[in-house]
Structures are given as C-alpha cells and as structure tokens.
Tab-separated table of C-alpha atoms in Angstrom:
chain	number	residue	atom	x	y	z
A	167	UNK	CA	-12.928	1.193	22.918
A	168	UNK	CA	-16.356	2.379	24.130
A	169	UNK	CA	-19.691	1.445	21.960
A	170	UNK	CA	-21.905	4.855	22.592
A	171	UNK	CA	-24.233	3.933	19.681
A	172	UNK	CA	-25.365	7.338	20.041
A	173	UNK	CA	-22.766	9.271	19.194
A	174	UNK	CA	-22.520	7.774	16.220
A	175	UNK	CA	-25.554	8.283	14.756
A	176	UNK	CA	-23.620	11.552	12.876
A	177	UNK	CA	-20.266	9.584	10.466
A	178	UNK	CA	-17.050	11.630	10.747
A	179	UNK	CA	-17.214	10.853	7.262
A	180	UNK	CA	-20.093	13.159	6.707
A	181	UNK	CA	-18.438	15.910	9.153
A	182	UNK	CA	-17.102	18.924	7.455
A	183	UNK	CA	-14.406	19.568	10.394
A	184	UNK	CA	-13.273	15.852	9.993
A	185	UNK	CA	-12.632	16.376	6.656
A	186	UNK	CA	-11.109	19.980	7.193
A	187	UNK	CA	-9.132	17.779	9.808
A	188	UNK	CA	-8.030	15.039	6.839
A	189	UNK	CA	-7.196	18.204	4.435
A	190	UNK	CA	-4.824	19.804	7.023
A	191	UNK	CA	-3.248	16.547	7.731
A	192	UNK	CA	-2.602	15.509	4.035
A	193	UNK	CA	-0.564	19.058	2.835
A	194	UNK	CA	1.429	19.081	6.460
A	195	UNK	CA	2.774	15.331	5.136
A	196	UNK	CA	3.250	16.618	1.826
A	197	UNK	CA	4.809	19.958	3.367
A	198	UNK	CA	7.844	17.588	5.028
A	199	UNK	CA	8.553	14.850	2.376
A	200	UNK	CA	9.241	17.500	-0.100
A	201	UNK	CA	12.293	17.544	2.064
A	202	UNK	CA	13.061	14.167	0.136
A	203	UNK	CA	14.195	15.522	-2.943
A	204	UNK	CA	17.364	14.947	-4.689
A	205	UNK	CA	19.192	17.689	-6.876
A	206	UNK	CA	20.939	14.880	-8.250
A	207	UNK	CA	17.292	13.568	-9.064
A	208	UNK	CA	14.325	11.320	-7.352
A	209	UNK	CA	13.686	11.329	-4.231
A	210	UNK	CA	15.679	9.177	-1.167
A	211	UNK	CA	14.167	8.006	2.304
A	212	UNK	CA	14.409	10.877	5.261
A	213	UNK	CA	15.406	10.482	8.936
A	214	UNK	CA	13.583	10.966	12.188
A	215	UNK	CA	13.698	15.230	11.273
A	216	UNK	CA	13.159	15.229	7.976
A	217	UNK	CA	16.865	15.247	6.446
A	218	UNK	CA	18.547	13.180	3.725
A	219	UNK	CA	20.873	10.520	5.562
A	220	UNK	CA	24.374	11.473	4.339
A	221	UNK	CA	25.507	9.330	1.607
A	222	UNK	CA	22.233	8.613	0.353
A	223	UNK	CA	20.513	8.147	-3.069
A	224	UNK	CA	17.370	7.892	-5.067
A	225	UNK	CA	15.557	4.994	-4.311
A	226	UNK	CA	13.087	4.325	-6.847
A	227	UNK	CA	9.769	2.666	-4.960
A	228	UNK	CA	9.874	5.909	-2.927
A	229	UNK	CA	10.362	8.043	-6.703
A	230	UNK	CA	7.331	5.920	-7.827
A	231	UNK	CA	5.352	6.871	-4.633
A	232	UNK	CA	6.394	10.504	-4.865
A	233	UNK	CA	5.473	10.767	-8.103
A	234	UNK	CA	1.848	9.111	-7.189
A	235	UNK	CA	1.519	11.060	-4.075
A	236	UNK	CA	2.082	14.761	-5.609
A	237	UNK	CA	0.394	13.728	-8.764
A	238	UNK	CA	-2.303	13.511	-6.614
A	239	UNK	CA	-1.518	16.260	-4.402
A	240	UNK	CA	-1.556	18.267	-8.258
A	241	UNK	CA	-4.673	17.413	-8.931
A	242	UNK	CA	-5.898	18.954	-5.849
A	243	UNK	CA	-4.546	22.630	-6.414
A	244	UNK	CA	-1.476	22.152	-4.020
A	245	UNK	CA	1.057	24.358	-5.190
A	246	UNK	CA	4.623	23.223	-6.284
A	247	UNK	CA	3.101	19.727	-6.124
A	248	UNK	CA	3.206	19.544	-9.916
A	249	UNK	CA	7.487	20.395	-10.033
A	250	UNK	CA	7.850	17.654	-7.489
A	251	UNK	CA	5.689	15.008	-9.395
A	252	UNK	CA	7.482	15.979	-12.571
A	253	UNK	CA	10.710	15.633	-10.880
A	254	UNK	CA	10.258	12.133	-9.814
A	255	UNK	CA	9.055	11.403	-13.436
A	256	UNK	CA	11.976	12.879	-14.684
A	257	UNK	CA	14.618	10.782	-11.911
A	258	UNK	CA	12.023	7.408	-13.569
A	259	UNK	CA	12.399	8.485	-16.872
A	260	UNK	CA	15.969	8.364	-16.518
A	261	UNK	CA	18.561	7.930	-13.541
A	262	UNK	CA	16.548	5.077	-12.539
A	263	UNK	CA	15.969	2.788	-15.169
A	264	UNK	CA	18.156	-0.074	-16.495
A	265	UNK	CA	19.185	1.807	-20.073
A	266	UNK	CA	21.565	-1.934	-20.477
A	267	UNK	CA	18.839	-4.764	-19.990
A	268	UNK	CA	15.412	-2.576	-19.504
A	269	UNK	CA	13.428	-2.724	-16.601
A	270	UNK	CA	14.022	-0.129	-13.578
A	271	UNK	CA	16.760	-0.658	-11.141
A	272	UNK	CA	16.018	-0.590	-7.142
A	273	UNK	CA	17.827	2.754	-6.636
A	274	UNK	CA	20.673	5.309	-8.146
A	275	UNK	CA	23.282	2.951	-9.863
A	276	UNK	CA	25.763	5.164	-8.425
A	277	UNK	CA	24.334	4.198	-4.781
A	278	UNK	CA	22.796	1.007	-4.857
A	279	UNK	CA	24.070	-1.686	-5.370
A	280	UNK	CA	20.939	-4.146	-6.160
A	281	UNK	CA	20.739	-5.307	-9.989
A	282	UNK	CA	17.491	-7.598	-9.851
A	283	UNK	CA	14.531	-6.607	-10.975
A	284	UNK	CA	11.370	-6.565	-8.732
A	285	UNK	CA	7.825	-6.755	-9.983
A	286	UNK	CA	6.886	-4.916	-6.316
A	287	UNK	CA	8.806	-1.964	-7.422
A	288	UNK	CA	8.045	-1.559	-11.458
A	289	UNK	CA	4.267	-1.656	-9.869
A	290	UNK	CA	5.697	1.565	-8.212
A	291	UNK	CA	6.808	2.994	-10.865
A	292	UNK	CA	3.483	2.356	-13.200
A	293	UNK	CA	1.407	3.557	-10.081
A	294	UNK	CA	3.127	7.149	-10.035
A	295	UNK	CA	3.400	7.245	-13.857
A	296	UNK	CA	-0.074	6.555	-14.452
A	297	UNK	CA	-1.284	9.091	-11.343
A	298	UNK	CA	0.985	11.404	-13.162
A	299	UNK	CA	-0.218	10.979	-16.345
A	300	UNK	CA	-4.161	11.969	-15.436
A	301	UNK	CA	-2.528	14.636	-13.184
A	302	UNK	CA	-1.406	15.947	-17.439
A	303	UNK	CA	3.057	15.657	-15.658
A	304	UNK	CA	5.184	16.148	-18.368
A	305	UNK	CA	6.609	12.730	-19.921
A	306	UNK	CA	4.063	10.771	-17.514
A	307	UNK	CA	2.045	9.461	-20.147
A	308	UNK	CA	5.284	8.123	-22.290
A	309	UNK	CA	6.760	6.814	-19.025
A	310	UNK	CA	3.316	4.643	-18.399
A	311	UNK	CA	3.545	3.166	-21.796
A	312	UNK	CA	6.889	1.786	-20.926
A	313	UNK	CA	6.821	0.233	-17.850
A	314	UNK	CA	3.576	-1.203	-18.545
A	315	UNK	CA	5.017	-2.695	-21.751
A	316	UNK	CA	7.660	-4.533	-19.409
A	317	UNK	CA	5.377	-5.733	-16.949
A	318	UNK	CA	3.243	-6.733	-19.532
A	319	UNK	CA	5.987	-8.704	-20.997
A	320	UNK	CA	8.049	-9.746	-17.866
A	321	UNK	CA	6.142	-9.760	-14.741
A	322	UNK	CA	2.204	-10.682	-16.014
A	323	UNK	CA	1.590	-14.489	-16.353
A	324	UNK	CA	-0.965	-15.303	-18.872
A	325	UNK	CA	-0.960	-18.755	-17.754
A	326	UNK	CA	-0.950	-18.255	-14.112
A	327	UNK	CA	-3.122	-15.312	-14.341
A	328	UNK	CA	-1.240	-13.323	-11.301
A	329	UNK	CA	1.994	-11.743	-11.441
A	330	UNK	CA	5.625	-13.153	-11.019
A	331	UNK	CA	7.845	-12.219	-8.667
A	332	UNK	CA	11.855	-11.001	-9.798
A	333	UNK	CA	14.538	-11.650	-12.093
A	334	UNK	CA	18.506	-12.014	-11.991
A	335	UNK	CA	20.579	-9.416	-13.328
A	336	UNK	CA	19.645	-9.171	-16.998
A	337	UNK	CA	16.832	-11.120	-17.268
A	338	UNK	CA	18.300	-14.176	-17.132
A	339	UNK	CA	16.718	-16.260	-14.451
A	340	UNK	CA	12.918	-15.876	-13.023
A	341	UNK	CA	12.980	-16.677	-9.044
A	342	UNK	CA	11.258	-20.033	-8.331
A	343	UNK	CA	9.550	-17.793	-5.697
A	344	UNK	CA	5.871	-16.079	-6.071
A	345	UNK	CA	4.953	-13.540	-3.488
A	346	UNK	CA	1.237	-12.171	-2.328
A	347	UNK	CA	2.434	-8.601	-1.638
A	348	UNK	CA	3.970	-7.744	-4.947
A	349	UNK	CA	0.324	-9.345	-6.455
A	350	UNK	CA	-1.717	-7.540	-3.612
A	351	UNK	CA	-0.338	-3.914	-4.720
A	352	UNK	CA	-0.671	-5.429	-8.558
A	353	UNK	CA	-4.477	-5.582	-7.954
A	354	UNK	CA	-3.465	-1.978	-6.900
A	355	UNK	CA	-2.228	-0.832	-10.139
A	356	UNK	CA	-4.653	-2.840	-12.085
A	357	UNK	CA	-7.710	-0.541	-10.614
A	358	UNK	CA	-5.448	2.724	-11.294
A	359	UNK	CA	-5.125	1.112	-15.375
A	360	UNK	CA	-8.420	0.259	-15.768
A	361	UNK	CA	-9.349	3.315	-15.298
A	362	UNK	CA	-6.454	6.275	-16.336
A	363	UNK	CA	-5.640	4.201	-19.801
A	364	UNK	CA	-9.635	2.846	-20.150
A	365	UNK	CA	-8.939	-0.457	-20.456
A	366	UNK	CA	-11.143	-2.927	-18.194
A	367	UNK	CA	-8.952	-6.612	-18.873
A	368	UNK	CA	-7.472	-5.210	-15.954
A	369	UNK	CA	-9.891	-5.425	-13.917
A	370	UNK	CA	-10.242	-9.299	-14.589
A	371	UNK	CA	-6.482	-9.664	-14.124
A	372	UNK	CA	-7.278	-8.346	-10.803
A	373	UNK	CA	-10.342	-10.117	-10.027
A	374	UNK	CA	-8.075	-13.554	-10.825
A	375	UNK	CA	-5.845	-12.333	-8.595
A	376	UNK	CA	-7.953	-11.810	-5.653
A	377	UNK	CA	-9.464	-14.945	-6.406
A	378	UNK	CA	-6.573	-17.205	-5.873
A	379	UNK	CA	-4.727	-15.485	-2.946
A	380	UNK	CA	-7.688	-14.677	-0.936
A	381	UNK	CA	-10.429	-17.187	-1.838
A	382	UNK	CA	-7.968	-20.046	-2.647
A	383	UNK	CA	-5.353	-19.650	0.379
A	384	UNK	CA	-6.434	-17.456	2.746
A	385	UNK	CA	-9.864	-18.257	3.695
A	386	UNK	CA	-9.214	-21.795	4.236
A	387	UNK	CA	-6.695	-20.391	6.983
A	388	UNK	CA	-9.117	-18.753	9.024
A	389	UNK	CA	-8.624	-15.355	6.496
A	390	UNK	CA	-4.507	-15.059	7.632
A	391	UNK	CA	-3.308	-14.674	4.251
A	392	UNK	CA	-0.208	-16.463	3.054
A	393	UNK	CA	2.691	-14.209	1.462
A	394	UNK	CA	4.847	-16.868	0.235
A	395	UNK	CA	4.671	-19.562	-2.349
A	396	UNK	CA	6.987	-21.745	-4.501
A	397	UNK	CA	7.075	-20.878	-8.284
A	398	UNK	CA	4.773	-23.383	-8.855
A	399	UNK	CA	2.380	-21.698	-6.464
A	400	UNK	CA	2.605	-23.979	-4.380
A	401	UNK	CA	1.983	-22.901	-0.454
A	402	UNK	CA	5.406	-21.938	1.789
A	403	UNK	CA	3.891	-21.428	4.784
A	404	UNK	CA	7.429	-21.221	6.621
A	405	UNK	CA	9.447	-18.961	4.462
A	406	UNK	CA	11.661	-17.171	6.201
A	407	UNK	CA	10.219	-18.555	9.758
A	408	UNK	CA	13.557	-17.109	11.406
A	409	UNK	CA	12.684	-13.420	9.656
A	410	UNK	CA	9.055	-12.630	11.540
A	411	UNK	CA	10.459	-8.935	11.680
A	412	UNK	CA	11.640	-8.441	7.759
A	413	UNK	CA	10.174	-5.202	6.164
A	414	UNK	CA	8.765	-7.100	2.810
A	415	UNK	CA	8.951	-10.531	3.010
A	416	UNK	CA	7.991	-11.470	6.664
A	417	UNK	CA	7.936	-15.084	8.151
A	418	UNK	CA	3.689	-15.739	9.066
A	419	UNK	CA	0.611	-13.089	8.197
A	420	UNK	CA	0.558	-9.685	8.104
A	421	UNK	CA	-2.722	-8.434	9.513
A	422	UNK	CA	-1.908	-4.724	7.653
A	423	UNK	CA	-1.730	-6.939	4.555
A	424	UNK	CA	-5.587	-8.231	5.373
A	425	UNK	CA	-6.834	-4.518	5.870
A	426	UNK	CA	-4.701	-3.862	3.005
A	427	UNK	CA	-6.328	-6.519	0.799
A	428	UNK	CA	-10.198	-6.198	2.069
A	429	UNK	CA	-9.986	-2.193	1.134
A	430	UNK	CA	-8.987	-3.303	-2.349
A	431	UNK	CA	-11.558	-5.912	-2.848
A	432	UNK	CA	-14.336	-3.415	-2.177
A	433	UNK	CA	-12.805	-0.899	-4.470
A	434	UNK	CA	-12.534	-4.266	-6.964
A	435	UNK	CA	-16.335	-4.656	-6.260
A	436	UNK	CA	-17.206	-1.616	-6.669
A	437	UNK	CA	-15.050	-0.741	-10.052
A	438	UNK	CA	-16.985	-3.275	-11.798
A	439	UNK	CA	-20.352	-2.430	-11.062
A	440	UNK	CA	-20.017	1.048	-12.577
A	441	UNK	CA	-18.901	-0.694	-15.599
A	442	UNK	CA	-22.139	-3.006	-15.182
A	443	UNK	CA	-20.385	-5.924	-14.271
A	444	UNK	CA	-21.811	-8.372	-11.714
A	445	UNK	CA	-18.778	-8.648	-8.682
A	446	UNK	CA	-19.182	-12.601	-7.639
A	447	UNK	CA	-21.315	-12.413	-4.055
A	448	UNK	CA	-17.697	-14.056	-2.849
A	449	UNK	CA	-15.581	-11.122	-3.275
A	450	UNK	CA	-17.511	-8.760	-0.803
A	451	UNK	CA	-17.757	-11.932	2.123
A	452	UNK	CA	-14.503	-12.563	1.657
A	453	UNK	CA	-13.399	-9.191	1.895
A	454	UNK	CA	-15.471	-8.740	5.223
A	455	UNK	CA	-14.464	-11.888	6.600
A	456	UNK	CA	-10.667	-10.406	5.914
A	457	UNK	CA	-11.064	-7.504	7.487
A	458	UNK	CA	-12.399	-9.140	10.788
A	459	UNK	CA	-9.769	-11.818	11.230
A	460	UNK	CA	-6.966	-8.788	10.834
A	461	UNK	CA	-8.505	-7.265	13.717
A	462	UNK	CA	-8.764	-10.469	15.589
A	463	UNK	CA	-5.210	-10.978	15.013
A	464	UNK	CA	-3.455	-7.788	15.255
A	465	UNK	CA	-5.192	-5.207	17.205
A	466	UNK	CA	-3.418	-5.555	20.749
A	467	UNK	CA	-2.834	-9.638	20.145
A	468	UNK	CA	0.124	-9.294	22.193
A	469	UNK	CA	-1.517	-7.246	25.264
A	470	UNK	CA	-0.479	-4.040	24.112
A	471	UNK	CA	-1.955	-1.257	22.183
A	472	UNK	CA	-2.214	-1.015	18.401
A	473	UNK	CA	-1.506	-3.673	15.794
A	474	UNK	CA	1.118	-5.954	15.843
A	475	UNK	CA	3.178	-6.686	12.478
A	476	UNK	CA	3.142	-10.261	11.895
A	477	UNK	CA	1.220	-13.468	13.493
A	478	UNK	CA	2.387	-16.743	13.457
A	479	UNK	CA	-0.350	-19.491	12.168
A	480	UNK	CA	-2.228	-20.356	14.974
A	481	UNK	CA	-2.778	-15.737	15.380
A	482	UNK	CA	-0.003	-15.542	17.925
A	483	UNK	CA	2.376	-12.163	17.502
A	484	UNK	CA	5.512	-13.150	15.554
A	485	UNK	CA	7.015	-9.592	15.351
A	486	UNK	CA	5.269	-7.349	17.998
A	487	UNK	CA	6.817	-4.115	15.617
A	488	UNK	CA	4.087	-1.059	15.306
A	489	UNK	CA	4.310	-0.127	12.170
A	490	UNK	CA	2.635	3.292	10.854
A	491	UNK	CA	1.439	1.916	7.333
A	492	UNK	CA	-0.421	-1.356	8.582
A	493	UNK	CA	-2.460	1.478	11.068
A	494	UNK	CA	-3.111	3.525	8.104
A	495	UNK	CA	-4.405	0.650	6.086
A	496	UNK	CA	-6.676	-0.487	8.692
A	497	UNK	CA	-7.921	3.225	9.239
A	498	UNK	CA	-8.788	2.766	5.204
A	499	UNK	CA	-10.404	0.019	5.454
A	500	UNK	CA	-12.700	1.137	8.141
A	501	UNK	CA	-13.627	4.364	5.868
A	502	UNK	CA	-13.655	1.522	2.857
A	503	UNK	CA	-16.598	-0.685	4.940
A	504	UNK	CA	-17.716	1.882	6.503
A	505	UNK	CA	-19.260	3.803	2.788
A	506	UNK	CA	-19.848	0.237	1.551
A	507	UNK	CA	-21.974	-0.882	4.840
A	508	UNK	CA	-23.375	2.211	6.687
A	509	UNK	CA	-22.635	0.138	9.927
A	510	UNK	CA	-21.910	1.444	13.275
A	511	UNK	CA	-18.834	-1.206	13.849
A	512	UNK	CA	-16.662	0.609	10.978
A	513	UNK	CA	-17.726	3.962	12.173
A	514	UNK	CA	-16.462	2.697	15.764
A	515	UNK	CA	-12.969	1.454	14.137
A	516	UNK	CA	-12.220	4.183	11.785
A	517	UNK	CA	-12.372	6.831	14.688
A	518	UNK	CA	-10.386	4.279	17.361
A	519	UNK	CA	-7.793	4.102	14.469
A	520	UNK	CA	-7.345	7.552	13.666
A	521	UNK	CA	-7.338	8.645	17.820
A	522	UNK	CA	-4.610	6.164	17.646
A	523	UNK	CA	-2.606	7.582	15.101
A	524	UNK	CA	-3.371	10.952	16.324
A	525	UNK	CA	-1.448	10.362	19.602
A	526	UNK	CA	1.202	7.527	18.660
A	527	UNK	CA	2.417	8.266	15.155
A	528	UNK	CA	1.842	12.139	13.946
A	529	UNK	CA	4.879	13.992	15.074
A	530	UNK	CA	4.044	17.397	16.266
A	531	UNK	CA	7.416	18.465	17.270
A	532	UNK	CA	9.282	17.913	14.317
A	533	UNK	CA	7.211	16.976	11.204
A	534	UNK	CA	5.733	13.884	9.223
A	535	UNK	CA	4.660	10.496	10.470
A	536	UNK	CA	6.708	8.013	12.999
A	537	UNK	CA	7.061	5.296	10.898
A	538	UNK	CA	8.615	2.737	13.158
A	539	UNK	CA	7.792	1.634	16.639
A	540	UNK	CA	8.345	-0.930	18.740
A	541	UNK	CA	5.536	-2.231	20.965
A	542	UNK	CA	6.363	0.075	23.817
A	543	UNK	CA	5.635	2.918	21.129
A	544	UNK	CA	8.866	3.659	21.375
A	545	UNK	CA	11.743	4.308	18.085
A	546	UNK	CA	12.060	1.082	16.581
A	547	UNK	CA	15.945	0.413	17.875
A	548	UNK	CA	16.074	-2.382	15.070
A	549	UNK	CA	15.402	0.309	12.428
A	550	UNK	CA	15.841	3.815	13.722
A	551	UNK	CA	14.816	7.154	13.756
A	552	UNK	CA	13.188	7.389	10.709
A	553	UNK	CA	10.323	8.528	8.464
A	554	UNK	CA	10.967	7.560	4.410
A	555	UNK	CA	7.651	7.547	3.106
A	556	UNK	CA	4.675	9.226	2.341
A	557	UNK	CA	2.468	7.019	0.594
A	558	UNK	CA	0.164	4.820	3.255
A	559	UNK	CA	-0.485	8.269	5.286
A	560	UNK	CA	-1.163	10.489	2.802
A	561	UNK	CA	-3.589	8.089	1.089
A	562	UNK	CA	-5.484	7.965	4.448
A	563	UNK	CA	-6.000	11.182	4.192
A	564	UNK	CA	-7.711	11.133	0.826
A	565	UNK	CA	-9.757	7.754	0.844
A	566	UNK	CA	-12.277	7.930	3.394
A	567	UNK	CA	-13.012	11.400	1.432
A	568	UNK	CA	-13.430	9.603	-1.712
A	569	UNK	CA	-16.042	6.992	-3.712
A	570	UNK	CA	-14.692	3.406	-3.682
A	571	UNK	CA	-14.885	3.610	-7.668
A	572	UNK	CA	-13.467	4.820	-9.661
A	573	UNK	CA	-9.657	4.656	-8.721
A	574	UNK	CA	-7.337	7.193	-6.834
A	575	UNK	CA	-6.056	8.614	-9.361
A	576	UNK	CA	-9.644	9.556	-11.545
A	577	UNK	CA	-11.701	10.261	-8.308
A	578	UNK	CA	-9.063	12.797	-6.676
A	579	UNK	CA	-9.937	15.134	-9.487
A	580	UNK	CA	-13.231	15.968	-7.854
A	581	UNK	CA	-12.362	15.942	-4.617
C-alpha cells in the first residue's frame, strides 16, 4: 500500500462520486438478494448466481437481516424495499417462531431441523424488527415488543451483566457455554434500542459488555479477543482448537471480530455523548488499540493478500479462509476512525480495503458479493459457490456515509 500523503489531503468520505460510488453499490446488492425470497415466506441463503438451492427454506438470521437491510433500504426511497421488509416481518411474525415453547426457531420447521434456541439469532430478529419498526413496516413494532420481551427474560443476565448464550429444546437447559460473538452483535442491538424504543439502560448494558470482553480479556492478550468462555465466564482459550475454519464458533481470534468490535465501541462512545454522558477515556484506547492488532494479525499474516479468518494465540493464521464480511467490517471501521480521528492512516486503510473488495469480492458477471474464498481468492471448495447474505456489504455501503451516533436505523433516515 503506498503512503502519498498528498493525495489524501481530499477524504473519499467527503467526495460526492465516492459516495455516488457507495449509493450504486448498495441498491445493485439489494437488486440481487431480493432474489432470496420465499413464496412460502422469509427469505433462504442464495448460490453463487443468485438462485434458491433446491430444497431449501427460510432461515431466520438471514429473515432478521432482510428485514434490517430493506428496512433500511425503505427508509431511503428504494422502491419495493418496503414489501420485502414487510415480508420478512411477516415469515418472523409467524413461520418462524416457536408458537409451542416461545422463542424463534433457527429456520422453517418444515426444513430445519435445529430446535435450540440461540441468543445470536433472536438478536437478529430484534435487529430487523426494530429497523423495521422506525422504517413505520407493518406488525414491526408488535414484533419488537416480543422478542425483546424474551431476550429480556431468557438471554439478558442481570447478574452477569452480558448476555447468555442458548437453550435446549424447550427451555429446559441453559448451555454451560458463553460466547463473545452473540454479546459483540448484542452491543449491536443495544445501540439500535437505545435509540428506536428511547430507552438509554441499553446503552449501559452495552457499555458492561464491552467492558468485560474487551477491557477484561482481550487487551491483556495483546487486543486478540477471546470468543469462548465457560458458563461461569471463565476463559476457553482452546474451544474447538480442531475447528479454526467453523463459520460461528471458530477455534483462536477472529481479526473481523476486532474491526467488528472497535467500529462498535466508537459508535458506543459516541451514542453517549449526545445523550451527555461522559464515555470512560478507556473505551476509545481500547477501541484503537483493537483495531490495530486486527490489522497486525490478519491483513496478509499468512503472505498473501487480504485478511485471514482466524489466528492462533501467538497471531499465526489458523484458517487462512477470505471471508467477504470480516473485509467489510474492517472497511467500516476505517470509515468509523477515520470520522472519529481525521487521520491520514484510516483514510489510507479505508481506500486499500475498498480497492480490495472492488477487485476480489464484487461480482460483475453475475451479481452480489463473493462471499467465500480461499486464500488463493479462489471459491471456497470447503463451502461453495455461494452468496447468502446481504447484511455486512450492504452496511458498508451506508456507514462511512453516516454519523457514528445515533444508530443505523435513526441516522439512515437522513441520509
């Protein structure tokens, strides 16, 4: 990556054909995921050229995330968006949810056959019900009210102040398991409730959060963050060691976690200093500190371009995987630091990332985002020809366009 200080001295961010560029980008991804709708209801994950595997069914973190991403998309004046966000509210609302034992199953009942219930997806479905709900979707606002009841009373630990991680089949047993990711995209949802319902507690739930995954754990380990921990919270540094490659619960760090986590800590920062709150001077170094040791880590660790998936703990590549969301995040993040700081070093990142993704993941030829590479840049064999979601690249699209506070789902209105 070249440093010509001098040609950034004008921020892409501040460039009107940049954001043209970020416009045009956003509505061709929404333009081919629309192609992931269901007549039987929700939305399922597409292949390589944009078609419904045969056999398929709703899958209900991609629902949630549709219903997020075209609430959004709604907001913005894109036509149709609104019939697609009120579709997967509809497909949330009803084929999806556990109408025996409450809660919200993993997919279709008819299809899948998973009966536990995930915190990682019910923050899903909250995310697209409350986008959906300040986007004025039909049966949004009645949908939020539920599943933040259950999460409320099933996932949200009072006493450990962070949120648990999945239940048996009706309830019956909690997992003596607690996981960082399902918390990380908590801290997600609690910036989106704080500000669609008004109600800032979340915003401490989050802050208590950060606090104890990032400023407890992972900055004592050189910022790699640690995913996995006993139900006692207790650190399980090698959980699943023989899985470095697994798609949510990974052996080691995930450096698209760190970008993930340091974009969300300024947006934490900055959500509680419009409501005239002083954000501990921690949050921000921290934050910082994270996003450095994910570059360190996982930007060609292994020799080759891009970011790797997962490190081991000493930083080496565990899973050498090139995943499109973990770029996306990164990209983000960059725009994230880059509004917070002003400094050249973001600017440099954020335009490295998106040349990147401009010639490794954005299919020209046939549509959408390649999701899954392997460190040659080639398909993924391990996982296919494939491109289920929307969510991480859309977002990018909207982000760097946006202020850090309030959330997603408030600022979009005036973008």
């Amino acid at each position: 990556m070249t440093d010509n200080t001098h040609a950034l001295s004008r921020r892409w961010l501040d460039a009107e054909t940049h954001h043209h560029w970020l416009t045009r980008e956003g509505l061709k991804l929404l333009d081919f995921h629309r192609q992931a709708r269901l007549d039987t209801g929700g939305f399922a994950p597409l292949d390589g050229d944009g078609r419904i595997p045969n056999g398929a069914g709703a899958d209900t973190m991609i629902t949630g995330r549709m219903a997020h991403s075209y609430g959004l998309a709604a907001m913005q004046g894109v036509p149709g968006a609104a019939s697609l966000a009120e579709h997967a509210i509809r497909a949330l609302s009803g084929l999806l949810r556990d109408t025996h034992d409450g809660g919200w199953l993993a997919g279709d009942p008819a299809v899948t056959a998973d009966r536990t219930k995930q915190c990682y997806l019910h923050h899903f479905v909250a995310l697209g019900a409350a986008t959906a709900t300040q986007a004025g979707i039909p049966g949004a606002a009645v949908l939020l009210d539920e599943v933040v009841e259950v999460i409320e009373t099933r996932f949200w630990s009072e006493n450990e102040q962070a949120f648990v991680e999945s239940y048996a089949l009706g309830w019956r047993e909690l997992a003596d398991y607690r996981g960082g990711n399902s918390n990380m995209h908590g801290v997600e949802l609690c910036l989106a409730l704080a500000d669609v319902r008004d109600e800032p507690h979340w915003l401490d739930r989050a802050l208590a959060i950060v606090e104890r995954l990032i400023h407890r754990h992972a900055a004592p380990r050189d910022y790699r963050i640690l995913e996995h921990f006993h139900g006692d919270w207790s650190e399980w540094p090698g959980f699943n060691a023989e899985q470095p490659h697994h798609d949510f619960y990974p052996y080691g760090a995930t450096p698209g976690h760190g970008f993930e986590w340091s974009r969300l800590m300024l947006h934490l920062e900055a959500a509680l200093e419009v409501r005239g709150r002083e954000a501990p001077a921690w949050l921000f170094v921290d934050a910082a500190a994270l996003f450095e040791a994910s570059l360190r880590d996982g930007w060609a660790s292994d020799g080759a371009p891009g970011l790797v998936y997962t490190v081991d703990w000493q930083g080496q590549p565990s899973s050498r995987r090139r995943r499109h969301w973990t770029h996306a995040e990164a990209l983000a993040a960059a725009g994230a630091f880059l509004q917070r700081t002003g400094e050249a070093h973001y600017e440099r990142w954020y335009r490295h990332l998106w040349d990147f993704i401009d010639t490794t993941f954005i299919d020209r030829k046939r549509g959408g985002w390649q999701q899954e590479l392997d460190h040659r840049l080639d398909i993924d064999p391990a996982q296919g020809d494939v491109k289920p979601d929307l969510y991480h690249a859309y977002q990018a699209t909207l982000l760097p366009r946006l202020p850090l506070a309030p959330a997603l789902a408030v600022a979009v209105e005036h973008l």
